[in-house]
Coordinates of C-alpha atoms in Angstrom, one line a residue:
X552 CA 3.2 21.2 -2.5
X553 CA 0.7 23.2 -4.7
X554 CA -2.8 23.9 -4.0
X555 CA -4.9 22.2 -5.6
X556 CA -7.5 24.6 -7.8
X557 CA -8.9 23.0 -10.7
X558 CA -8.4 24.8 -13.3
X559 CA -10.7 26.9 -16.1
X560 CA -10.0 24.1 -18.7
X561 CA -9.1 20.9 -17.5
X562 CA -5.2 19.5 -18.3
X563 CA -4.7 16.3 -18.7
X564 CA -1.3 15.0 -17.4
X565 CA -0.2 13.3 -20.6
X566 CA -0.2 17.1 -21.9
X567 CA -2.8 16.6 -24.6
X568 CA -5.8 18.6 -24.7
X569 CA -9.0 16.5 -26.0
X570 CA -12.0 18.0 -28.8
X571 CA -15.3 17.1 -28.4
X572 CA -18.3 18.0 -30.5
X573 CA -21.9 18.5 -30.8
X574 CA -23.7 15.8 -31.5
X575 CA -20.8 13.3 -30.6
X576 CA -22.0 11.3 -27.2
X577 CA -19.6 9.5 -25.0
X578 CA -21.0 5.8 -24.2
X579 CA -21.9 5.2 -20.8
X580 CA -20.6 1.9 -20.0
X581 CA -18.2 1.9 -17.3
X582 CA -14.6 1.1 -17.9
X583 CA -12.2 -0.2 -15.2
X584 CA -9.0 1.7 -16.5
X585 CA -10.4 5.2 -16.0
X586 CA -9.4 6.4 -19.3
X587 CA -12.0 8.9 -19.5
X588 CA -12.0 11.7 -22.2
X589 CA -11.8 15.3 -21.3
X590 CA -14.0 16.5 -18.4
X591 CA -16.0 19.8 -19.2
X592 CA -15.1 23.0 -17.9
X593 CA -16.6 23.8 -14.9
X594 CA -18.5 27.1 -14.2
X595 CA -16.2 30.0 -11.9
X596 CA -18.7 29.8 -9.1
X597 CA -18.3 25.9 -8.9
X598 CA -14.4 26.1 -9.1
X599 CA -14.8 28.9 -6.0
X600 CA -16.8 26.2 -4.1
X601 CA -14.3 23.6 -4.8
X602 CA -11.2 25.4 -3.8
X603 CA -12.7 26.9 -0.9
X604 CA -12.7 23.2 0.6
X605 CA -9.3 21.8 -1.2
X606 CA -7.1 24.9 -0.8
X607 CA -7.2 24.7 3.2
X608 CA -7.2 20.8 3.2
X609 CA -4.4 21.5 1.4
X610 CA -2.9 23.8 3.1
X611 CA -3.5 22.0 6.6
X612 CA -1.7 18.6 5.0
X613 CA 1.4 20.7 4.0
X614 CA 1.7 22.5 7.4
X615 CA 1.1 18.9 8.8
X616 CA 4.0 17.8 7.1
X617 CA 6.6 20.8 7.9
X618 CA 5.8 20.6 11.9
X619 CA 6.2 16.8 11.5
X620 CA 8.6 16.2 9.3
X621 CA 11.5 13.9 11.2
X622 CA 14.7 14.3 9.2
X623 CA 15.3 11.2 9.3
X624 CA 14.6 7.9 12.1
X625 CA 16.3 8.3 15.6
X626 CA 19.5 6.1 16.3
X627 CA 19.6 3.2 18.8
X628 CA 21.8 0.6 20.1
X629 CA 21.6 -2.6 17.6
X630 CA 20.4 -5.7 19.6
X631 CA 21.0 -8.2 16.7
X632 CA 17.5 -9.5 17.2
X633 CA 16.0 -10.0 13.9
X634 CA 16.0 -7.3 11.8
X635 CA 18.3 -5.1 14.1
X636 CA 21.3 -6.8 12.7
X637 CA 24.0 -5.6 10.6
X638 CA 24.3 -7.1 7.9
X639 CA 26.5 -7.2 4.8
X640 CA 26.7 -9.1 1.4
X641 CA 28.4 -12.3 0.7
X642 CA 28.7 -14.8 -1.7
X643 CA 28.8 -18.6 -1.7
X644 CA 33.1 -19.5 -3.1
X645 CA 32.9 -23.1 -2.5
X646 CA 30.3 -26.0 -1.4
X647 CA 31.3 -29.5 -0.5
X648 CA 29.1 -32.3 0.6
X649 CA 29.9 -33.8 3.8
X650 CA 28.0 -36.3 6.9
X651 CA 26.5 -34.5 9.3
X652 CA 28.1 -36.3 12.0
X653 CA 31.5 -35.6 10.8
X654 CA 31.0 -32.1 11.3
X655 CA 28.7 -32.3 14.4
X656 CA 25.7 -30.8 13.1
X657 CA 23.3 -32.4 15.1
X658 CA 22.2 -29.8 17.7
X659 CA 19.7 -32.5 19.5
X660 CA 20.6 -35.7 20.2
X661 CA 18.7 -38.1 18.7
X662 CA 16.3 -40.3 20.8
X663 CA 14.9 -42.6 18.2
X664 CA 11.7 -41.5 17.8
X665 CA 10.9 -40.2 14.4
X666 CA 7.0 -39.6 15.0
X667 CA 8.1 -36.0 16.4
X668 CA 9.9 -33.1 13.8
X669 CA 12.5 -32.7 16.5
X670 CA 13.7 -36.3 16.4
X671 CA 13.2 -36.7 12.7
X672 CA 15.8 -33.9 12.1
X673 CA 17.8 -34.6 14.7
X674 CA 18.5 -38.4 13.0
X675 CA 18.8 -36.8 9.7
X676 CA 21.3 -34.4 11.2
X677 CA 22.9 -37.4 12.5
X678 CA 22.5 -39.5 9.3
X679 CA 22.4 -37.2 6.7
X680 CA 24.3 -35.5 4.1
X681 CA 24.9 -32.2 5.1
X682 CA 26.8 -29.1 2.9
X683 CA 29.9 -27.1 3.9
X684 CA 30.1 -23.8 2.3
X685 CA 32.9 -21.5 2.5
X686 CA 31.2 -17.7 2.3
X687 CA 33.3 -14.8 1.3
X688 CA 32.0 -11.2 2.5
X689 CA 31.7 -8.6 -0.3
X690 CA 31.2 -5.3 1.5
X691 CA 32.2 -3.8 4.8
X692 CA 35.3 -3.9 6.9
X693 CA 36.1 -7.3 6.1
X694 CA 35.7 -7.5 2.7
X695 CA 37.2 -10.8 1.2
X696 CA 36.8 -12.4 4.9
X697 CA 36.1 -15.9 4.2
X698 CA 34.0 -18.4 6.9
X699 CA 32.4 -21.5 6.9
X700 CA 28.2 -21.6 7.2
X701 CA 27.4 -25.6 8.0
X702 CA 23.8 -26.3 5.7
X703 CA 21.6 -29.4 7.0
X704 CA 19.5 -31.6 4.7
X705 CA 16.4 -30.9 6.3
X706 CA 17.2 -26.7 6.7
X707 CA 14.6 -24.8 4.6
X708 CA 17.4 -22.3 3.1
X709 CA 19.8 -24.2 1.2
X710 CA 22.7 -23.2 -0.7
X711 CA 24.5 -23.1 -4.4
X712 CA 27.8 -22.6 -5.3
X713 CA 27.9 -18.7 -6.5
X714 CA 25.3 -17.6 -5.0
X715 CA 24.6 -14.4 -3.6
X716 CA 24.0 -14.6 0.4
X717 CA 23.0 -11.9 3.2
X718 CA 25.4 -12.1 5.7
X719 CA 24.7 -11.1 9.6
X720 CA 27.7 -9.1 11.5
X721 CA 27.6 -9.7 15.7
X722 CA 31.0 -8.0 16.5
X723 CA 31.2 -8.6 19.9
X724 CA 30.8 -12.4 19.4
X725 CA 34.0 -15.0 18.9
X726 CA 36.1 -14.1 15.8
X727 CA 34.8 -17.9 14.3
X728 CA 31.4 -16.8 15.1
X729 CA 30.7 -12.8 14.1
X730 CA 29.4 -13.9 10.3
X731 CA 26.6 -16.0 9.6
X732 CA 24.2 -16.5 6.4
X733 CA 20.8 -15.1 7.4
X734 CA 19.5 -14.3 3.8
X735 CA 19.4 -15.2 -0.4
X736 CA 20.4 -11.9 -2.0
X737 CA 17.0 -11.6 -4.3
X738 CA 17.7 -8.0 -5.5
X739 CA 18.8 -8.3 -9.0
X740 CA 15.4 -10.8 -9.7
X741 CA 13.0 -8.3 -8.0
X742 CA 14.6 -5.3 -10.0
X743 CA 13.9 -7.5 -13.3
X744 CA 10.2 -7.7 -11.7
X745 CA 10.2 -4.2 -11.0
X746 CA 11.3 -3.2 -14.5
X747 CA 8.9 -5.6 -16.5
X748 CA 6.2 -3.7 -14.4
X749 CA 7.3 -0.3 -15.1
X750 CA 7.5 -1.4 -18.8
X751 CA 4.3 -3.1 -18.7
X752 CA 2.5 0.2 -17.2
X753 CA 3.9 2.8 -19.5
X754 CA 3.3 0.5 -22.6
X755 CA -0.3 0.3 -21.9
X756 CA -0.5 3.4 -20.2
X757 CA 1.6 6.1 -22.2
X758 CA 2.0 9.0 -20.5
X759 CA -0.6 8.3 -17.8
X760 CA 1.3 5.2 -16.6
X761 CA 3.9 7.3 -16.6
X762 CA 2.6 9.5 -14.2
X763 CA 1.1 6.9 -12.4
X764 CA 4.9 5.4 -12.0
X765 CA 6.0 8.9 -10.4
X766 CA 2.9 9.0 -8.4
X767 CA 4.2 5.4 -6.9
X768 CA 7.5 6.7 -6.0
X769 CA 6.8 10.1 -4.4
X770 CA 4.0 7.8 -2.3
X771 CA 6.9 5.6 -1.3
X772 CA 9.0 8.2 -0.3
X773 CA 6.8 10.2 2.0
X774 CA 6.1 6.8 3.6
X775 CA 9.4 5.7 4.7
X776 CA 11.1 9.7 4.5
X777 CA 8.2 10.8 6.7
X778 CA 5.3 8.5 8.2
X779 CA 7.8 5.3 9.5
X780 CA 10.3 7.6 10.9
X781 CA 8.2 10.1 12.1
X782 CA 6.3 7.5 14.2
X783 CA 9.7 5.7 15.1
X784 CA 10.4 10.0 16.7
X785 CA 7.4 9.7 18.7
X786 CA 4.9 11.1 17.4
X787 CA 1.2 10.3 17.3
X788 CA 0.6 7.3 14.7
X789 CA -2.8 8.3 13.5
X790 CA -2.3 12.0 12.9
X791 CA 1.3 11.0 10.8
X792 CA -1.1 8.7 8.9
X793 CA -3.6 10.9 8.0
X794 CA -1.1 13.6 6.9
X795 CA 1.1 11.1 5.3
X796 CA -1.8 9.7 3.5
X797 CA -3.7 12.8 2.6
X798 CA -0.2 13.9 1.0
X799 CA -0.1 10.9 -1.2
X800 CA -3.8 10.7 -2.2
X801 CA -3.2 15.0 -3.4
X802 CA -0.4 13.9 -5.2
X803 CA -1.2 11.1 -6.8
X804 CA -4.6 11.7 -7.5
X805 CA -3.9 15.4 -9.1
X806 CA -0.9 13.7 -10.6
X807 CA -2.8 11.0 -12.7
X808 CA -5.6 12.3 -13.5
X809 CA -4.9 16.3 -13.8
X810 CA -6.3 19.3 -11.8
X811 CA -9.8 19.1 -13.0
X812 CA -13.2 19.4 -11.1
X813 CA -13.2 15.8 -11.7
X814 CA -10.4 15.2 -9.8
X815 CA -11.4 17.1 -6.8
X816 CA -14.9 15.7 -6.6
X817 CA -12.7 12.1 -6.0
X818 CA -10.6 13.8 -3.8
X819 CA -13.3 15.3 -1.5
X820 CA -14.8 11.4 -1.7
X821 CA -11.5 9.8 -0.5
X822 CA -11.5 12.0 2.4
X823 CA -14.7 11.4 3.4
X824 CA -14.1 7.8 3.9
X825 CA -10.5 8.3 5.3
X826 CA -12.2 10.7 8.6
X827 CA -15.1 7.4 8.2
X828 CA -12.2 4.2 8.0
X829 CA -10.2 6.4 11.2
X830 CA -13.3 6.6 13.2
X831 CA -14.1 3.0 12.5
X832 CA -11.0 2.2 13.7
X833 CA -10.6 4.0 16.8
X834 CA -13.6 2.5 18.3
X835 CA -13.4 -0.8 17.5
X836 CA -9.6 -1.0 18.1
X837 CA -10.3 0.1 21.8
X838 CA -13.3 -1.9 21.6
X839 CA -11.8 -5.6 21.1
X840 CA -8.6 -3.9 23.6
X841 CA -6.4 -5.0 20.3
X842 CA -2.6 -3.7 21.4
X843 CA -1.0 -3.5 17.7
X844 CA 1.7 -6.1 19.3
X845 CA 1.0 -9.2 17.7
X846 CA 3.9 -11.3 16.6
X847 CA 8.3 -11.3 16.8
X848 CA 8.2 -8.0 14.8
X849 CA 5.7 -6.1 16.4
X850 CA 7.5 -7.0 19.7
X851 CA 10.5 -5.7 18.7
X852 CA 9.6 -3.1 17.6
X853 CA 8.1 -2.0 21.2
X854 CA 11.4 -3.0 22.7
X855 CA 13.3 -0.6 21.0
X856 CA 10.7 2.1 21.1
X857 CA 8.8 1.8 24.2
X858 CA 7.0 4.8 23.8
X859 CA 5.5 4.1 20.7
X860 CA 1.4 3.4 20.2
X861 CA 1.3 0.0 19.1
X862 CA -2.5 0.3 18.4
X863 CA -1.9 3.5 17.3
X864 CA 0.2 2.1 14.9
X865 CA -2.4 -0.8 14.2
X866 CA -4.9 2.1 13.2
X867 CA -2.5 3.9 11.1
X868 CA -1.4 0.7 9.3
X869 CA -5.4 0.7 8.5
X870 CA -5.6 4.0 7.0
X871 CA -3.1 3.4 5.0
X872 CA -3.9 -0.2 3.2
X873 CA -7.3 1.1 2.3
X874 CA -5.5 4.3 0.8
X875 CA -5.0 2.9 -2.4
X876 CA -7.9 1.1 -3.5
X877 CA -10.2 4.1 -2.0
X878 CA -8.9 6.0 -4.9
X879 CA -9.7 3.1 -7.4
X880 CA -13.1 3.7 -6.0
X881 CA -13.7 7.0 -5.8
X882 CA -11.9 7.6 -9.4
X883 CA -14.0 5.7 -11.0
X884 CA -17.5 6.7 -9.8
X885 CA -16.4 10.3 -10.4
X886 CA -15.7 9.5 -14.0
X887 CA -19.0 7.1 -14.3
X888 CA -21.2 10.7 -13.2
X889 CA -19.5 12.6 -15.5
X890 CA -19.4 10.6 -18.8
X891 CA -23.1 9.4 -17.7
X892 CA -23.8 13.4 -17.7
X893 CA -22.0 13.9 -20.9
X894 CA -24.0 11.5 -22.4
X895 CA -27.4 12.5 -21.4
X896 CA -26.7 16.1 -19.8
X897 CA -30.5 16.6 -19.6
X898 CA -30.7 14.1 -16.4
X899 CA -30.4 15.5 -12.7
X900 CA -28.8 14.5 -10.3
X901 CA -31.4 12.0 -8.8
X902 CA -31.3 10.4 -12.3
X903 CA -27.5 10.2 -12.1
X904 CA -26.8 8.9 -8.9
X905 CA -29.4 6.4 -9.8
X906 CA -27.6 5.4 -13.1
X907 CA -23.9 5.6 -11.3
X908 CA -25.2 3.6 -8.0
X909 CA -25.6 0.5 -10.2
X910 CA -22.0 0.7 -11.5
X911 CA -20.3 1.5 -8.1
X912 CA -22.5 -1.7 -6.7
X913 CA -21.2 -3.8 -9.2
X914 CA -17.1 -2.4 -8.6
X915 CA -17.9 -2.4 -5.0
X916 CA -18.8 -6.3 -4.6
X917 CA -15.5 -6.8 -6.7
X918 CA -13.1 -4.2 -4.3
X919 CA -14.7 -5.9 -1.3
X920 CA -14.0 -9.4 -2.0
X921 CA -10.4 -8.7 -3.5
X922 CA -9.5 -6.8 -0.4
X923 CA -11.2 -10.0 1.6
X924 CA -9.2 -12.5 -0.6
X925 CA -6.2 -10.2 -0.4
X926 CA -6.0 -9.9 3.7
X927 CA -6.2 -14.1 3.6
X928 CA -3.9 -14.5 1.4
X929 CA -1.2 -12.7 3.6
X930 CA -1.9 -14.5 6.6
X931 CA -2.7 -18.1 4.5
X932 CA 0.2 -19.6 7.0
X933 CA -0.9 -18.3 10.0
X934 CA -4.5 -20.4 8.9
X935 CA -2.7 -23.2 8.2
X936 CA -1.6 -23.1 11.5
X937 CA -4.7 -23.1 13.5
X938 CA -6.4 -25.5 10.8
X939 CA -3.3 -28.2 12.0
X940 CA -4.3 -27.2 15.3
X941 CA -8.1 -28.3 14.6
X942 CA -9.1 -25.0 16.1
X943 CA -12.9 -23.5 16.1
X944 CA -13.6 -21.2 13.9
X945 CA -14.6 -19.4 16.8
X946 CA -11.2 -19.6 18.9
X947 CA -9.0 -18.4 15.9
X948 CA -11.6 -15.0 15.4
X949 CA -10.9 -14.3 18.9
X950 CA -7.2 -14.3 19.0
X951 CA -5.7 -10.9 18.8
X952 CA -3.6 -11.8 15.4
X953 CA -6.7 -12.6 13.4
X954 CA -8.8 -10.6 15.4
X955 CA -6.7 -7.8 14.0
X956 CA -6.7 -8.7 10.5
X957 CA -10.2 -8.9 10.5
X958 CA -10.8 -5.1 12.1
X959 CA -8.6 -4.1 9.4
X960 CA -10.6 -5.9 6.3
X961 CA -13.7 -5.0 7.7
X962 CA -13.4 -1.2 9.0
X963 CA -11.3 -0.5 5.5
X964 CA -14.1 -2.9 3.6
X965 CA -17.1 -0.1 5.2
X966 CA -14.9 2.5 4.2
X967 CA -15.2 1.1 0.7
X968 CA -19.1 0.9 0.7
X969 CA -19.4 3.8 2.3
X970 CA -17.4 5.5 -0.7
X971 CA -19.4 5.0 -3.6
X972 CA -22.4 6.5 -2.7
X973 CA -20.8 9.5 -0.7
X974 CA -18.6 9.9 -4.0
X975 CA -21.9 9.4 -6.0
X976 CA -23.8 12.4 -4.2
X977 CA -20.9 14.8 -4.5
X978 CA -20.1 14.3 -8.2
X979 CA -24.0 14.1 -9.4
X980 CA -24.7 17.4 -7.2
X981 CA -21.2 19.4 -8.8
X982 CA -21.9 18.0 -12.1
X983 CA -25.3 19.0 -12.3
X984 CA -24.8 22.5 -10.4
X985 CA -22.4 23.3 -12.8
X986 CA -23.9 25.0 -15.8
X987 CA -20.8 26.9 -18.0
X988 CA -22.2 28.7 -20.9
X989 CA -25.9 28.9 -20.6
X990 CA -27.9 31.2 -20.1
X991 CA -29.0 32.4 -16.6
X992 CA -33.2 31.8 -16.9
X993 CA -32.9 29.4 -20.8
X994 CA -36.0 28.0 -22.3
X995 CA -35.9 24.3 -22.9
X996 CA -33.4 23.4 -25.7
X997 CA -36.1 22.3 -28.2
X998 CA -34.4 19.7 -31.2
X999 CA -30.8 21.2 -30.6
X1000 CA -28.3 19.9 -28.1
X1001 CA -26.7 22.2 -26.0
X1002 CA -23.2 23.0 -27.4
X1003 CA -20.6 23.1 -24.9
X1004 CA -17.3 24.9 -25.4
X1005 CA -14.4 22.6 -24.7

């Protein structure tokens, strides 16, 4: 991975290089899509002051990543517990209707009392009309192996004829008994999805989509080719995070918005709040005793890896998740200072950060709320639940599983706050030191506009 230095003239990843002219001022609205036009060039003496702090971040996240790096997740014994199955692809040859009783579905014998679920689908497994389809396996060892998976009416995974199934392999259990259907096969409709994004990005995007579509890959490959298995080897969860999501916010930032002063005034802002979100964290993770092992997965997961930091993972999982809209953050103020300065370059930096607060208040009570909203949506079942179970608000806080979820939203929510004004100073104080072109001791600039050489 390349240092980042920004460069004498900016580039622009899209390869084109921008004019700008005297007289000709950019507006200083704010816009959302950070298409900004091309930053100014930045004096030597700034870009010294700027590498001196990004080459050895730099540089420490790289060495970071060679004395941590995996190669690959350690090997264990499968338990066929949840998602430590093998599995294999199947598809539905043949369904049939038949009763339920003929075939003996009925787990639970049925007591006559429908006012409970258990007895309502036990009599509906007794009463019912259940479906008998034959599965044949597609891959593996035993390819074109046919068994039978019995469906109830009341089961909330039914079946179609042709359809494509995830299969579960136990080898050590009865011949009749090794396959079962654990899964829909939903790959080809989420690689539709996946391709009407990509589309959808680089038509409005261009070139810059583009990049941001690399950006999105490289970030998911150092997250499951080096933070989930170098946490799975034993290593310490927050330090993999930290140089896992450093590495993605260098590359992605640099990436998608080019190696320009800019860019590295957003950078320095994003890792501001990262060291702020991990020390958040920390303290009120030990604080509230929260353990990281919350639910069926989590539990597993310490099974198999007993010496793994389950709140250390719990932290980690917190630096991460407010990676992404960190950058949104920080982006955009950088670019609000900077066109605001191109616009009017006679203010200083008091006058900027005073003009650039106003937009980051306005994008920060936006990011807040989403990331809010976007933490309740993911645990709207687990609400339903303690709503059915007429619990106090009160009693659900306090339980570790939403107790957790709302650590997370509100250490990565100050995180957020905390950016825009941190990302605010730094960008009014480079943009305003920087001075390229003029002369050391000028008089004032009289009717003329300062030119500036692009």
């Amino acid at each position: 991975m390349s240092s980042p230095q920004p460069p004498t003239e900016p580039t622009d990843p899209a390869g084109h290089a921008g004019h700008a002219h005297a007289g000709h001022e950019a507006p200083s609205g704010h816009s959302h899509s950070h298409s900004h036009g091309p930053a100014a060039p930045v004096s030597k003496h700034l870009r010294k002051v700027i590498a001196a702090v990004l080459i050895p971040f730099a540089t420490a996240v790289f060495v970071g990543l060679v004395v941590l790096w995996p190669g690959g997740a350690p090997g264990h014994e499968r338990t066929g517990v949840g998602f430590d199955r093998q599995t294999q692809q199947g598809k539905v040859v043949s369904l049939a209707r038949v009763d339920c009783k003929s075939v003996n579905a009925s787990q639970v014998p049925s007591t006559g009392d429908t006012s409970t679920p258990t007895g309502r689908e036990a009599q509906a497994a007794e009463t019912g009309e259940c479906k008998k389809a034959t599965i044949e396996v597609g891959t593996g060892p035993d390819k074109g192996r046919t068994f039978v998976e019995i469906v109830q009416p009341g089961a909330p995974r039914q079946l179609a004829d042709g359809q494509e199934v995830v299969v579960a392999y136990a080898p050590d259990a009865p011949r009749d008994l090794q396959y079962s259907v654990i899964d829909i096969n939903r790959k080809f409709p989420m690689a539709v999805l996946a391709g009407i994004f990509a589309v959808a990005v680089i038509l409005v995007g261009r070139m810059r989509g583009l990049f941001a579509l690399i950006a999105l890959v490289i970030s998911f490959g150092v997250l499951t080719l080096f933070i989930l298995p170098a946490i799975l080897q034993g290593s310490n969860p927050l330090v993999v995070a930290i140089v896992g999501a450093s590495a993605i916010m260098l590359i992605g930032l640099y990436m998608c918005h080019g190696l320009t002063a800019r860019t590295s005034v957003a950078v320095l802002g994003t890792l501001v709040s990262l060291l702020l979100i991990g020390l958040l964290g920390s303290v009120f993770i030990d604080w509230a005793f929260l353990s990281g092992n919350t639910d069926d997965n989590t539990g597993l997961i310490h099974g198999l890896y007993p010496d793994i930091d389950m709140s250390g993972l719990l932290l980690a999982g917190v630096i991460i998740g407010s990676l992404g809209v960190l950058d949104d953050v920080t982006v955009t103020q950088t670019s609000a200072v900077w066109e605001l300065h191109h616009a009017d370059p006679s203010m200083g930096p008091r006058g900027l950060y005073r003009a650039a607060i106003r937009i980051g208040r306005d994008h920060i009570a936006s990011v807040v709320n989403t990331l809010v909203l976007a933490y309740a949506g993911a645990a709207l079942p687990l609400l339903l639940l303690f709503s059915i179970a007429n619990s106090s608000m009160g009693a659900v806080a306090n339980s570790e599983l939403v107790a957790a979820e709302i650590v997370r939203t509100l250490v990565g929510s100050i995180g957020l706050v905390a950016s825009v004004p941190v990302t605010t100073v730094l960008a009014a104080l480079v943009v305003s030191a920087d001075r390229p072109g003029a002369p050391a001791a000028g008089p004032g600039r009289g009717g003329r506009g300062r030119r500036r050489k692009r």
